[in-house]
């Protein structure tokens, strides 16, 4: 009744001031709207639509409504608006679109390693990581638009993104049950001679989507880092692994917070998420996605020692085997110190000595593998192949080509005489603790240092927490062998 009285007063005011016929039409429209609008329905000119509701409007209509304005529009057939939270089915209003989040390829040999579909205010965008070595190739974030809306409640339909440049790519993303299908058409304009191609790949969510409800309480920095995973990768990591030691700086006194998350895949592979942030966690300075060897298990390792008369004595291989035993003891001691039942890492070594003249180029790992095969030892079946090359005439450091398992260690000590036990131990530590760690995804900048700064995790090169070797979610298992790592749900 009060509503009708208010409308009557409006009409009386219009008549009193003798408004034009056009104004009367407007007033009549207001009257009709006021009477016909269902009780309790929102006034879109005043309604503030939150992000969850707005997300559903985008998926149903192809564009978002924020305060009764269109912020993003794509060309498509008209679809009835869905307006007002009380007019949304509860299951739709409360459920995030399943297409959003971090997705990994179901086949580690595919051309695309991972996809993140993210939201920023009213817009959706996608980031793609191509399968490259040693780290996956990052395609710049691109906006997504709806090209075919879904007829299913809560589904996103088909989304499209395009990437321009020397290689033009057009990608379609669509949900298929619990999987994400990605179709990519590539057109090469980079004079590489590559033929245009079209691929379709399938992706899966590594963990079950989680909401804010029930997340563990973390210190302020941990909570900020957790939010950054959601923002940067579309993946919620409830209890992130963090290394944040302010003593860890390079020679220019620059340091940062490092966080990693391993997502284990079939075989001995993992998808590794990495971020560098300011020490308070508020600023992301770098992020990366890589396909790496999982840093856990028994590693069948073939070692080819290149023999030089000046540096490799008759008992050289025995001295190196003692050094290898110490490497395994380092991992066993770490496990005992943490109360683990067994070491997380064990190297099962097969060692052969090859004369220098029997190998083409020790720095070329294909030549190393061929030399081993010529000695009757096939590299097939070994996860790691290590070349130890104490060349007295050519000094070199180390090389690791992840994730194919090839490692090279040169004469970094500039040795010109027979190596004794300390030198063989140094060679073994560089091979296993340094170069193999690169196969696991370790980067020098995880924990930068200058000179001989000790950070407390020696003899390892990286903080064990970043390799998943610590139990940070309190379930009794280190994260790298935990089926629910970092407190997530499968």
PDB file of C-alpha atoms in Angstrom, residues 167-460:
ATOM      1  CA  UNK A 167      53.863 -17.766 -33.549  1.00  0.00           C
ATOM      2  CA  UNK A 168      50.128 -17.020 -33.661  1.00  0.00           C
ATOM      3  CA  UNK A 169      48.101 -19.253 -31.410  1.00  0.00           C
ATOM      4  CA  UNK A 170      44.378 -19.589 -30.952  1.00  0.00           C
ATOM      5  CA  UNK A 171      43.260 -21.729 -28.029  1.00  0.00           C
ATOM      6  CA  UNK A 172      39.818 -23.047 -27.065  1.00  0.00           C
ATOM      7  CA  UNK A 173      39.230 -24.189 -23.459  1.00  0.00           C
ATOM      8  CA  UNK A 174      36.233 -26.277 -22.481  1.00  0.00           C
ATOM      9  CA  UNK A 175      35.254 -28.455 -19.579  1.00  0.00           C
ATOM     10  CA  UNK A 176      34.732 -32.160 -20.227  1.00  0.00           C
ATOM     11  CA  UNK A 177      33.450 -33.831 -17.094  1.00  0.00           C
ATOM     12  CA  UNK A 178      36.296 -33.586 -14.595  1.00  0.00           C
ATOM     13  CA  UNK A 179      38.855 -32.796 -17.294  1.00  0.00           C
ATOM     14  CA  UNK A 180      39.783 -29.676 -19.238  1.00  0.00           C
ATOM     15  CA  UNK A 181      40.158 -29.982 -22.996  1.00  0.00           C
ATOM     16  CA  UNK A 182      42.436 -27.496 -24.749  1.00  0.00           C
ATOM     17  CA  UNK A 183      42.557 -27.133 -28.524  1.00  0.00           C
ATOM     18  CA  UNK A 184      45.425 -25.046 -29.886  1.00  0.00           C
ATOM     19  CA  UNK A 185      45.842 -23.984 -33.513  1.00  0.00           C
ATOM     20  CA  UNK A 186      49.349 -22.628 -34.171  1.00  0.00           C
ATOM     21  CA  UNK A 187      50.440 -20.620 -37.192  1.00  0.00           C
ATOM     22  CA  UNK A 188      54.211 -20.083 -37.536  1.00  0.00           C
ATOM     23  CA  UNK A 189      55.437 -16.764 -38.901  1.00  0.00           C
ATOM     24  CA  UNK A 190      58.967 -16.931 -37.492  1.00  0.00           C
ATOM     25  CA  UNK A 191      60.743 -18.249 -40.636  1.00  0.00           C
ATOM     26  CA  UNK A 192      61.514 -21.462 -38.765  1.00  0.00           C
ATOM     27  CA  UNK A 193      60.024 -23.652 -41.463  1.00  0.00           C
ATOM     28  CA  UNK A 194      57.697 -25.316 -38.994  1.00  0.00           C
ATOM     29  CA  UNK A 195      54.314 -26.352 -40.321  1.00  0.00           C
ATOM     30  CA  UNK A 196      51.103 -24.973 -38.874  1.00  0.00           C
ATOM     31  CA  UNK A 197      49.503 -27.465 -36.525  1.00  0.00           C
ATOM     32  CA  UNK A 198      46.435 -28.167 -34.435  1.00  0.00           C
ATOM     33  CA  UNK A 199      46.529 -30.163 -31.212  1.00  0.00           C
ATOM     34  CA  UNK A 200      43.994 -31.224 -28.604  1.00  0.00           C
ATOM     35  CA  UNK A 201      45.202 -32.030 -25.098  1.00  0.00           C
ATOM     36  CA  UNK A 202      43.545 -33.139 -21.886  1.00  0.00           C
ATOM     37  CA  UNK A 203      44.282 -31.684 -18.446  1.00  0.00           C
ATOM     38  CA  UNK A 204      43.306 -32.522 -14.898  1.00  0.00           C
ATOM     39  CA  UNK A 205      43.109 -30.651 -11.604  1.00  0.00           C
ATOM     40  CA  UNK A 206      45.859 -32.034  -9.334  1.00  0.00           C
ATOM     41  CA  UNK A 207      43.928 -31.355  -6.140  1.00  0.00           C
ATOM     42  CA  UNK A 208      40.295 -30.923  -5.180  1.00  0.00           C
ATOM     43  CA  UNK A 209      39.230 -27.256  -5.186  1.00  0.00           C
ATOM     44  CA  UNK A 210      39.095 -25.806  -1.687  1.00  0.00           C
ATOM     45  CA  UNK A 211      37.343 -22.821  -0.169  1.00  0.00           C
ATOM     46  CA  UNK A 212      38.462 -20.418   2.528  1.00  0.00           C
ATOM     47  CA  UNK A 213      36.397 -22.310   5.066  1.00  0.00           C
ATOM     48  CA  UNK A 214      38.489 -24.602   7.214  1.00  0.00           C
ATOM     49  CA  UNK A 215      41.881 -23.313   6.093  1.00  0.00           C
ATOM     50  CA  UNK A 216      44.497 -23.563   8.836  1.00  0.00           C
ATOM     51  CA  UNK A 217      45.563 -20.407  10.605  1.00  0.00           C
ATOM     52  CA  UNK A 218      49.031 -19.327   9.480  1.00  0.00           C
ATOM     53  CA  UNK A 219      51.447 -16.581  10.486  1.00  0.00           C
ATOM     54  CA  UNK A 220      50.857 -13.369   8.510  1.00  0.00           C
ATOM     55  CA  UNK A 221      53.513 -14.044   5.876  1.00  0.00           C
ATOM     56  CA  UNK A 222      52.323 -17.612   5.350  1.00  0.00           C
ATOM     57  CA  UNK A 223      48.765 -16.426   4.867  1.00  0.00           C
ATOM     58  CA  UNK A 224      49.861 -13.840   2.295  1.00  0.00           C
ATOM     59  CA  UNK A 225      51.908 -16.437   0.397  1.00  0.00           C
ATOM     60  CA  UNK A 226      48.940 -18.811   0.376  1.00  0.00           C
ATOM     61  CA  UNK A 227      46.833 -16.084  -1.234  1.00  0.00           C
ATOM     62  CA  UNK A 228      49.552 -15.491  -3.842  1.00  0.00           C
ATOM     63  CA  UNK A 229      49.368 -19.119  -4.994  1.00  0.00           C
ATOM     64  CA  UNK A 230      45.652 -18.659  -5.602  1.00  0.00           C
ATOM     65  CA  UNK A 231      46.201 -15.386  -7.419  1.00  0.00           C
ATOM     66  CA  UNK A 232      49.210 -16.396  -9.525  1.00  0.00           C
ATOM     67  CA  UNK A 233      48.452 -20.049 -10.302  1.00  0.00           C
ATOM     68  CA  UNK A 234      44.785 -20.530  -9.475  1.00  0.00           C
ATOM     69  CA  UNK A 235      45.822 -23.261  -7.029  1.00  0.00           C
ATOM     70  CA  UNK A 236      45.222 -23.030  -3.306  1.00  0.00           C
ATOM     71  CA  UNK A 237      48.163 -24.354  -1.257  1.00  0.00           C
ATOM     72  CA  UNK A 238      46.812 -24.387   2.312  1.00  0.00           C
ATOM     73  CA  UNK A 239      50.229 -24.599   4.023  1.00  0.00           C
ATOM     74  CA  UNK A 240      52.932 -23.386   1.621  1.00  0.00           C
ATOM     75  CA  UNK A 241      56.591 -24.362   1.890  1.00  0.00           C
ATOM     76  CA  UNK A 242      58.564 -21.180   2.573  1.00  0.00           C
ATOM     77  CA  UNK A 243      62.236 -20.315   2.901  1.00  0.00           C
ATOM     78  CA  UNK A 244      62.593 -16.783   4.239  1.00  0.00           C
ATOM     79  CA  UNK A 245      66.025 -16.335   5.802  1.00  0.00           C
ATOM     80  CA  UNK A 246      67.246 -12.740   5.663  1.00  0.00           C
ATOM     81  CA  UNK A 247      70.852 -13.983   5.830  1.00  0.00           C
ATOM     82  CA  UNK A 248      70.319 -15.494   2.381  1.00  0.00           C
ATOM     83  CA  UNK A 249      71.525 -12.719   0.071  1.00  0.00           C
ATOM     84  CA  UNK A 250      73.714 -12.458  -2.998  1.00  0.00           C
ATOM     85  CA  UNK A 251      76.894 -10.405  -3.143  1.00  0.00           C
ATOM     86  CA  UNK A 252      74.830  -7.276  -3.856  1.00  0.00           C
ATOM     87  CA  UNK A 253      72.908  -7.904  -0.608  1.00  0.00           C
ATOM     88  CA  UNK A 254      69.722  -8.812  -2.477  1.00  0.00           C
ATOM     89  CA  UNK A 255      67.484 -11.514  -1.069  1.00  0.00           C
ATOM     90  CA  UNK A 256      63.891 -12.700  -1.178  1.00  0.00           C
ATOM     91  CA  UNK A 257      61.363 -15.183   0.098  1.00  0.00           C
ATOM     92  CA  UNK A 258      61.190 -18.446  -1.876  1.00  0.00           C
ATOM     93  CA  UNK A 259      58.212 -20.789  -1.965  1.00  0.00           C
ATOM     94  CA  UNK A 260      57.732 -24.046  -3.868  1.00  0.00           C
ATOM     95  CA  UNK A 261      55.014 -26.642  -4.314  1.00  0.00           C
ATOM     96  CA  UNK A 262      55.564 -30.055  -5.925  1.00  0.00           C
ATOM     97  CA  UNK A 263      52.590 -31.682  -7.636  1.00  0.00           C
ATOM     98  CA  UNK A 264      53.529 -35.322  -8.132  1.00  0.00           C
ATOM     99  CA  UNK A 265      52.659 -36.998 -11.413  1.00  0.00           C
ATOM    100  CA  UNK A 266      52.862 -40.590 -12.675  1.00  0.00           C
ATOM    101  CA  UNK A 267      56.325 -42.092 -12.850  1.00  0.00           C
ATOM    102  CA  UNK A 268      59.079 -40.022 -11.309  1.00  0.00           C
ATOM    103  CA  UNK A 269      57.914 -36.626 -12.594  1.00  0.00           C
ATOM    104  CA  UNK A 270      56.420 -33.631 -10.796  1.00  0.00           C
ATOM    105  CA  UNK A 271      55.043 -30.259 -11.776  1.00  0.00           C
ATOM    106  CA  UNK A 272      56.883 -27.673  -9.703  1.00  0.00           C
ATOM    107  CA  UNK A 273      55.405 -24.274  -8.851  1.00  0.00           C
ATOM    108  CA  UNK A 274      57.900 -21.630  -7.699  1.00  0.00           C
ATOM    109  CA  UNK A 275      57.634 -18.020  -6.599  1.00  0.00           C
ATOM    110  CA  UNK A 276      60.087 -15.395  -5.373  1.00  0.00           C
ATOM    111  CA  UNK A 277      58.500 -12.699  -3.220  1.00  0.00           C
ATOM    112  CA  UNK A 278      59.462  -9.809  -1.013  1.00  0.00           C
ATOM    113  CA  UNK A 279      60.244 -10.904   2.542  1.00  0.00           C
ATOM    114  CA  UNK A 280      56.774  -9.839   3.694  1.00  0.00           C
ATOM    115  CA  UNK A 281      55.186 -11.855   0.875  1.00  0.00           C
ATOM    116  CA  UNK A 282      53.278  -8.945  -0.626  1.00  0.00           C
ATOM    117  CA  UNK A 283      55.195  -8.547  -3.905  1.00  0.00           C
ATOM    118  CA  UNK A 284      55.807 -11.378  -6.382  1.00  0.00           C
ATOM    119  CA  UNK A 285      59.099 -10.753  -8.195  1.00  0.00           C
ATOM    120  CA  UNK A 286      59.228 -13.998 -10.216  1.00  0.00           C
ATOM    121  CA  UNK A 287      57.208 -17.145 -10.771  1.00  0.00           C
ATOM    122  CA  UNK A 288      57.808 -20.298 -12.731  1.00  0.00           C
ATOM    123  CA  UNK A 289      56.312 -23.681 -13.612  1.00  0.00           C
ATOM    124  CA  UNK A 290      58.628 -26.597 -14.411  1.00  0.00           C
ATOM    125  CA  UNK A 291      58.394 -30.293 -15.147  1.00  0.00           C
ATOM    126  CA  UNK A 292      61.044 -31.942 -12.968  1.00  0.00           C
ATOM    127  CA  UNK A 293      62.191 -35.251 -11.579  1.00  0.00           C
ATOM    128  CA  UNK A 294      60.500 -35.865  -8.235  1.00  0.00           C
ATOM    129  CA  UNK A 295      63.121 -35.494  -5.458  1.00  0.00           C
ATOM    130  CA  UNK A 296      62.282 -38.755  -3.727  1.00  0.00           C
ATOM    131  CA  UNK A 297      62.848 -42.455  -4.247  1.00  0.00           C
ATOM    132  CA  UNK A 298      65.647 -44.746  -5.344  1.00  0.00           C
ATOM    133  CA  UNK A 299      67.532 -43.368  -8.316  1.00  0.00           C
ATOM    134  CA  UNK A 300      69.193 -45.881 -10.575  1.00  0.00           C
ATOM    135  CA  UNK A 301      72.315 -44.001 -11.630  1.00  0.00           C
ATOM    136  CA  UNK A 302      74.935 -44.735 -14.288  1.00  0.00           C
ATOM    137  CA  UNK A 303      78.281 -42.973 -13.732  1.00  0.00           C
ATOM    138  CA  UNK A 304      80.856 -42.758 -16.521  1.00  0.00           C
ATOM    139  CA  UNK A 305      84.308 -41.750 -15.235  1.00  0.00           C
ATOM    140  CA  UNK A 306      86.571 -40.486 -18.004  1.00  0.00           C
ATOM    141  CA  UNK A 307      90.094 -41.743 -17.404  1.00  0.00           C
ATOM    142  CA  UNK A 308      93.114 -39.465 -17.800  1.00  0.00           C
ATOM    143  CA  UNK A 309      96.585 -40.694 -16.947  1.00  0.00           C
ATOM    144  CA  UNK A 310      97.429 -37.532 -15.032  1.00  0.00           C
ATOM    145  CA  UNK A 311      94.367 -37.358 -12.771  1.00  0.00           C
ATOM    146  CA  UNK A 312      92.734 -40.808 -12.483  1.00  0.00           C
ATOM    147  CA  UNK A 313      94.803 -43.354 -10.590  1.00  0.00           C
ATOM    148  CA  UNK A 314      94.275 -47.107 -10.558  1.00  0.00           C
ATOM    149  CA  UNK A 315      92.258 -46.832  -7.347  1.00  0.00           C
ATOM    150  CA  UNK A 316      90.306 -43.775  -8.514  1.00  0.00           C
ATOM    151  CA  UNK A 317      87.032 -45.648  -8.902  1.00  0.00           C
ATOM    152  CA  UNK A 318      87.316 -47.046  -5.369  1.00  0.00           C
ATOM    153  CA  UNK A 319      87.861 -43.563  -3.985  1.00  0.00           C
ATOM    154  CA  UNK A 320      84.827 -42.301  -5.897  1.00  0.00           C
ATOM    155  CA  UNK A 321      82.699 -45.167  -4.566  1.00  0.00           C
ATOM    156  CA  UNK A 322      83.591 -44.140  -1.002  1.00  0.00           C
ATOM    157  CA  UNK A 323      82.418 -40.634  -1.845  1.00  0.00           C
ATOM    158  CA  UNK A 324      79.165 -42.047  -3.231  1.00  0.00           C
ATOM    159  CA  UNK A 325      78.552 -43.924   0.004  1.00  0.00           C
ATOM    160  CA  UNK A 326      78.931 -40.645   1.884  1.00  0.00           C
ATOM    161  CA  UNK A 327      76.293 -39.039  -0.362  1.00  0.00           C
ATOM    162  CA  UNK A 328      73.814 -41.765   0.550  1.00  0.00           C
ATOM    163  CA  UNK A 329      74.796 -41.397   4.207  1.00  0.00           C
ATOM    164  CA  UNK A 330      74.046 -37.674   4.032  1.00  0.00           C
ATOM    165  CA  UNK A 331      70.463 -38.510   3.042  1.00  0.00           C
ATOM    166  CA  UNK A 332      70.217 -41.282   5.632  1.00  0.00           C
ATOM    167  CA  UNK A 333      71.428 -38.935   8.376  1.00  0.00           C
ATOM    168  CA  UNK A 334      68.856 -36.333   7.372  1.00  0.00           C
ATOM    169  CA  UNK A 335      66.083 -38.939   7.559  1.00  0.00           C
ATOM    170  CA  UNK A 336      67.223 -40.114  10.999  1.00  0.00           C
ATOM    171  CA  UNK A 337      67.313 -36.537  12.231  1.00  0.00           C
ATOM    172  CA  UNK A 338      63.681 -36.050  11.173  1.00  0.00           C
ATOM    173  CA  UNK A 339      62.518 -39.378  12.541  1.00  0.00           C
ATOM    174  CA  UNK A 340      61.695 -40.837   9.128  1.00  0.00           C
ATOM    175  CA  UNK A 341      61.660 -44.611   8.752  1.00  0.00           C
ATOM    176  CA  UNK A 342      63.947 -44.537   5.687  1.00  0.00           C
ATOM    177  CA  UNK A 343      65.901 -42.055   3.561  1.00  0.00           C
ATOM    178  CA  UNK A 344      63.848 -40.053   1.117  1.00  0.00           C
ATOM    179  CA  UNK A 345      66.592 -40.324  -1.521  1.00  0.00           C
ATOM    180  CA  UNK A 346      68.863 -43.273  -2.317  1.00  0.00           C
ATOM    181  CA  UNK A 347      71.309 -43.496  -5.226  1.00  0.00           C
ATOM    182  CA  UNK A 348      71.842 -46.976  -6.642  1.00  0.00           C
ATOM    183  CA  UNK A 349      75.063 -46.537  -8.619  1.00  0.00           C
ATOM    184  CA  UNK A 350      76.684 -48.403 -11.486  1.00  0.00           C
ATOM    185  CA  UNK A 351      80.187 -47.065 -12.216  1.00  0.00           C
ATOM    186  CA  UNK A 352      82.313 -47.620 -15.313  1.00  0.00           C
ATOM    187  CA  UNK A 353      85.670 -46.135 -16.364  1.00  0.00           C
ATOM    188  CA  UNK A 354      86.110 -45.152 -20.019  1.00  0.00           C
ATOM    189  CA  UNK A 355      89.463 -44.038 -21.518  1.00  0.00           C
ATOM    190  CA  UNK A 356      89.395 -40.519 -22.918  1.00  0.00           C
ATOM    191  CA  UNK A 357      90.112 -41.757 -26.431  1.00  0.00           C
ATOM    192  CA  UNK A 358      87.032 -44.014 -26.327  1.00  0.00           C
ATOM    193  CA  UNK A 359      84.569 -41.152 -25.955  1.00  0.00           C
ATOM    194  CA  UNK A 360      83.824 -38.426 -28.468  1.00  0.00           C
ATOM    195  CA  UNK A 361      83.170 -35.395 -26.259  1.00  0.00           C
ATOM    196  CA  UNK A 362      82.584 -35.964 -22.534  1.00  0.00           C
ATOM    197  CA  UNK A 363      80.588 -32.732 -22.384  1.00  0.00           C
ATOM    198  CA  UNK A 364      78.152 -34.067 -24.960  1.00  0.00           C
ATOM    199  CA  UNK A 365      75.885 -36.421 -23.056  1.00  0.00           C
ATOM    200  CA  UNK A 366      74.891 -38.364 -26.158  1.00  0.00           C
ATOM    201  CA  UNK A 367      78.572 -39.296 -26.574  1.00  0.00           C
ATOM    202  CA  UNK A 368      78.713 -40.345 -22.920  1.00  0.00           C
ATOM    203  CA  UNK A 369      75.715 -42.618 -23.355  1.00  0.00           C
ATOM    204  CA  UNK A 370      77.188 -44.088 -26.531  1.00  0.00           C
ATOM    205  CA  UNK A 371      80.495 -44.763 -24.759  1.00  0.00           C
ATOM    206  CA  UNK A 372      78.687 -46.616 -21.977  1.00  0.00           C
ATOM    207  CA  UNK A 373      76.763 -48.711 -24.499  1.00  0.00           C
ATOM    208  CA  UNK A 374      80.023 -49.589 -26.277  1.00  0.00           C
ATOM    209  CA  UNK A 375      81.259 -51.005 -22.957  1.00  0.00           C
ATOM    210  CA  UNK A 376      78.190 -53.216 -22.707  1.00  0.00           C
ATOM    211  CA  UNK A 377      76.239 -51.029 -20.304  1.00  0.00           C
ATOM    212  CA  UNK A 378      73.042 -49.702 -21.837  1.00  0.00           C
ATOM    213  CA  UNK A 379      71.892 -46.366 -20.362  1.00  0.00           C
ATOM    214  CA  UNK A 380      68.287 -47.475 -20.876  1.00  0.00           C
ATOM    215  CA  UNK A 381      66.579 -47.929 -17.548  1.00  0.00           C
ATOM    216  CA  UNK A 382      68.773 -45.473 -15.663  1.00  0.00           C
ATOM    217  CA  UNK A 383      67.096 -42.357 -14.330  1.00  0.00           C
ATOM    218  CA  UNK A 384      70.383 -40.473 -14.090  1.00  0.00           C
ATOM    219  CA  UNK A 385      73.508 -40.620 -16.276  1.00  0.00           C
ATOM    220  CA  UNK A 386      76.504 -38.750 -14.807  1.00  0.00           C
ATOM    221  CA  UNK A 387      79.792 -37.993 -16.598  1.00  0.00           C
ATOM    222  CA  UNK A 388      82.812 -37.343 -14.352  1.00  0.00           C
ATOM    223  CA  UNK A 389      85.478 -35.628 -16.470  1.00  0.00           C
ATOM    224  CA  UNK A 390      88.658 -34.632 -14.542  1.00  0.00           C
ATOM    225  CA  UNK A 391      90.416 -33.375 -17.695  1.00  0.00           C
ATOM    226  CA  UNK A 392      93.801 -31.915 -16.639  1.00  0.00           C
ATOM    227  CA  UNK A 393      94.006 -29.810 -19.799  1.00  0.00           C
ATOM    228  CA  UNK A 394      90.506 -28.301 -19.805  1.00  0.00           C
ATOM    229  CA  UNK A 395      88.912 -26.844 -16.711  1.00  0.00           C
ATOM    230  CA  UNK A 396      85.121 -26.752 -16.490  1.00  0.00           C
ATOM    231  CA  UNK A 397      82.285 -26.672 -14.001  1.00  0.00           C
ATOM    232  CA  UNK A 398      79.090 -28.686 -14.069  1.00  0.00           C
ATOM    233  CA  UNK A 399      76.092 -29.022 -16.353  1.00  0.00           C
ATOM    234  CA  UNK A 400      72.637 -30.446 -15.753  1.00  0.00           C
ATOM    235  CA  UNK A 401      69.885 -30.760 -18.364  1.00  0.00           C
ATOM    236  CA  UNK A 402      66.621 -31.382 -16.497  1.00  0.00           C
ATOM    237  CA  UNK A 403      64.486 -33.322 -16.545  1.00  0.00           C
ATOM    238  CA  UNK A 404      66.184 -35.887 -18.840  1.00  0.00           C
ATOM    239  CA  UNK A 405      68.621 -36.974 -16.107  1.00  0.00           C
ATOM    240  CA  UNK A 406      71.932 -36.079 -17.793  1.00  0.00           C
ATOM    241  CA  UNK A 407      74.668 -34.551 -15.601  1.00  0.00           C
ATOM    242  CA  UNK A 408      78.227 -33.464 -16.415  1.00  0.00           C
ATOM    243  CA  UNK A 409      80.943 -32.560 -13.896  1.00  0.00           C
ATOM    244  CA  UNK A 410      84.219 -31.154 -15.218  1.00  0.00           C
ATOM    245  CA  UNK A 411      87.549 -30.317 -13.651  1.00  0.00           C
ATOM    246  CA  UNK A 412      86.318 -27.365 -11.601  1.00  0.00           C
ATOM    247  CA  UNK A 413      89.270 -27.698  -9.209  1.00  0.00           C
ATOM    248  CA  UNK A 414      91.919 -27.182 -11.929  1.00  0.00           C
ATOM    249  CA  UNK A 415      93.584 -30.429 -10.867  1.00  0.00           C
ATOM    250  CA  UNK A 416      96.598 -31.598 -12.869  1.00  0.00           C
ATOM    251  CA  UNK A 417      97.768 -34.516 -10.715  1.00  0.00           C
ATOM    252  CA  UNK A 418      96.158 -37.707  -9.395  1.00  0.00           C
ATOM    253  CA  UNK A 419      92.980 -37.057  -7.422  1.00  0.00           C
ATOM    254  CA  UNK A 420      93.012 -38.154  -3.789  1.00  0.00           C
ATOM    255  CA  UNK A 421      89.988 -38.815  -1.572  1.00  0.00           C
ATOM    256  CA  UNK A 422      89.159 -35.126  -0.871  1.00  0.00           C
ATOM    257  CA  UNK A 423      89.041 -34.352  -4.609  1.00  0.00           C
ATOM    258  CA  UNK A 424      86.841 -37.355  -5.424  1.00  0.00           C
ATOM    259  CA  UNK A 425      84.546 -36.394  -2.546  1.00  0.00           C
ATOM    260  CA  UNK A 426      84.271 -32.869  -3.947  1.00  0.00           C
ATOM    261  CA  UNK A 427      83.437 -34.260  -7.393  1.00  0.00           C
ATOM    262  CA  UNK A 428      80.730 -36.484  -5.917  1.00  0.00           C
ATOM    263  CA  UNK A 429      79.184 -33.649  -3.927  1.00  0.00           C
ATOM    264  CA  UNK A 430      79.004 -31.404  -6.979  1.00  0.00           C
ATOM    265  CA  UNK A 431      77.465 -34.240  -9.007  1.00  0.00           C
ATOM    266  CA  UNK A 432      74.837 -35.413  -6.502  1.00  0.00           C
ATOM    267  CA  UNK A 433      74.126 -32.486  -4.185  1.00  0.00           C
ATOM    268  CA  UNK A 434      74.404 -29.751  -6.813  1.00  0.00           C
ATOM    269  CA  UNK A 435      73.803 -30.938 -10.377  1.00  0.00           C
ATOM    270  CA  UNK A 436      71.262 -33.655  -9.535  1.00  0.00           C
ATOM    271  CA  UNK A 437      69.412 -31.077  -7.451  1.00  0.00           C
ATOM    272  CA  UNK A 438      68.882 -29.122 -10.690  1.00  0.00           C
ATOM    273  CA  UNK A 439      67.068 -32.194 -12.026  1.00  0.00           C
ATOM    274  CA  UNK A 440      64.709 -31.781  -9.081  1.00  0.00           C
ATOM    275  CA  UNK A 441      64.029 -28.162 -10.014  1.00  0.00           C
ATOM    276  CA  UNK A 442      66.502 -26.435  -7.675  1.00  0.00           C
ATOM    277  CA  UNK A 443      67.763 -23.060  -8.819  1.00  0.00           C
ATOM    278  CA  UNK A 444      70.696 -21.112  -7.381  1.00  0.00           C
ATOM    279  CA  UNK A 445      68.354 -18.262  -6.464  1.00  0.00           C
ATOM    280  CA  UNK A 446      66.218 -20.408  -4.187  1.00  0.00           C
ATOM    281  CA  UNK A 447      68.618 -19.460  -1.398  1.00  0.00           C
ATOM    282  CA  UNK A 448      71.151 -16.935  -2.724  1.00  0.00           C
ATOM    283  CA  UNK A 449      74.473 -16.638  -0.934  1.00  0.00           C
ATOM    284  CA  UNK A 450      77.785 -14.871  -1.251  1.00  0.00           C
ATOM    285  CA  UNK A 451      80.969 -16.743  -0.420  1.00  0.00           C
ATOM    286  CA  UNK A 452      80.833 -19.292   2.370  1.00  0.00           C
ATOM    287  CA  UNK A 453      77.668 -18.178   4.179  1.00  0.00           C
ATOM    288  CA  UNK A 454      76.219 -21.140   6.086  1.00  0.00           C
ATOM    289  CA  UNK A 455      72.423 -21.299   6.154  1.00  0.00           C
ATOM    290  CA  UNK A 456      71.985 -24.471   8.180  1.00  0.00           C
ATOM    291  CA  UNK A 457      71.040 -27.072   5.572  1.00  0.00           C
ATOM    292  CA  UNK A 458      74.510 -28.125   4.450  1.00  0.00           C
ATOM    293  CA  UNK A 459      75.666 -30.406   2.804  1.00  0.00           C
ATOM    294  CA  UNK A 460      72.516 -29.919   0.693  1.00  0.00           C
TER     295      UNK A 460
END
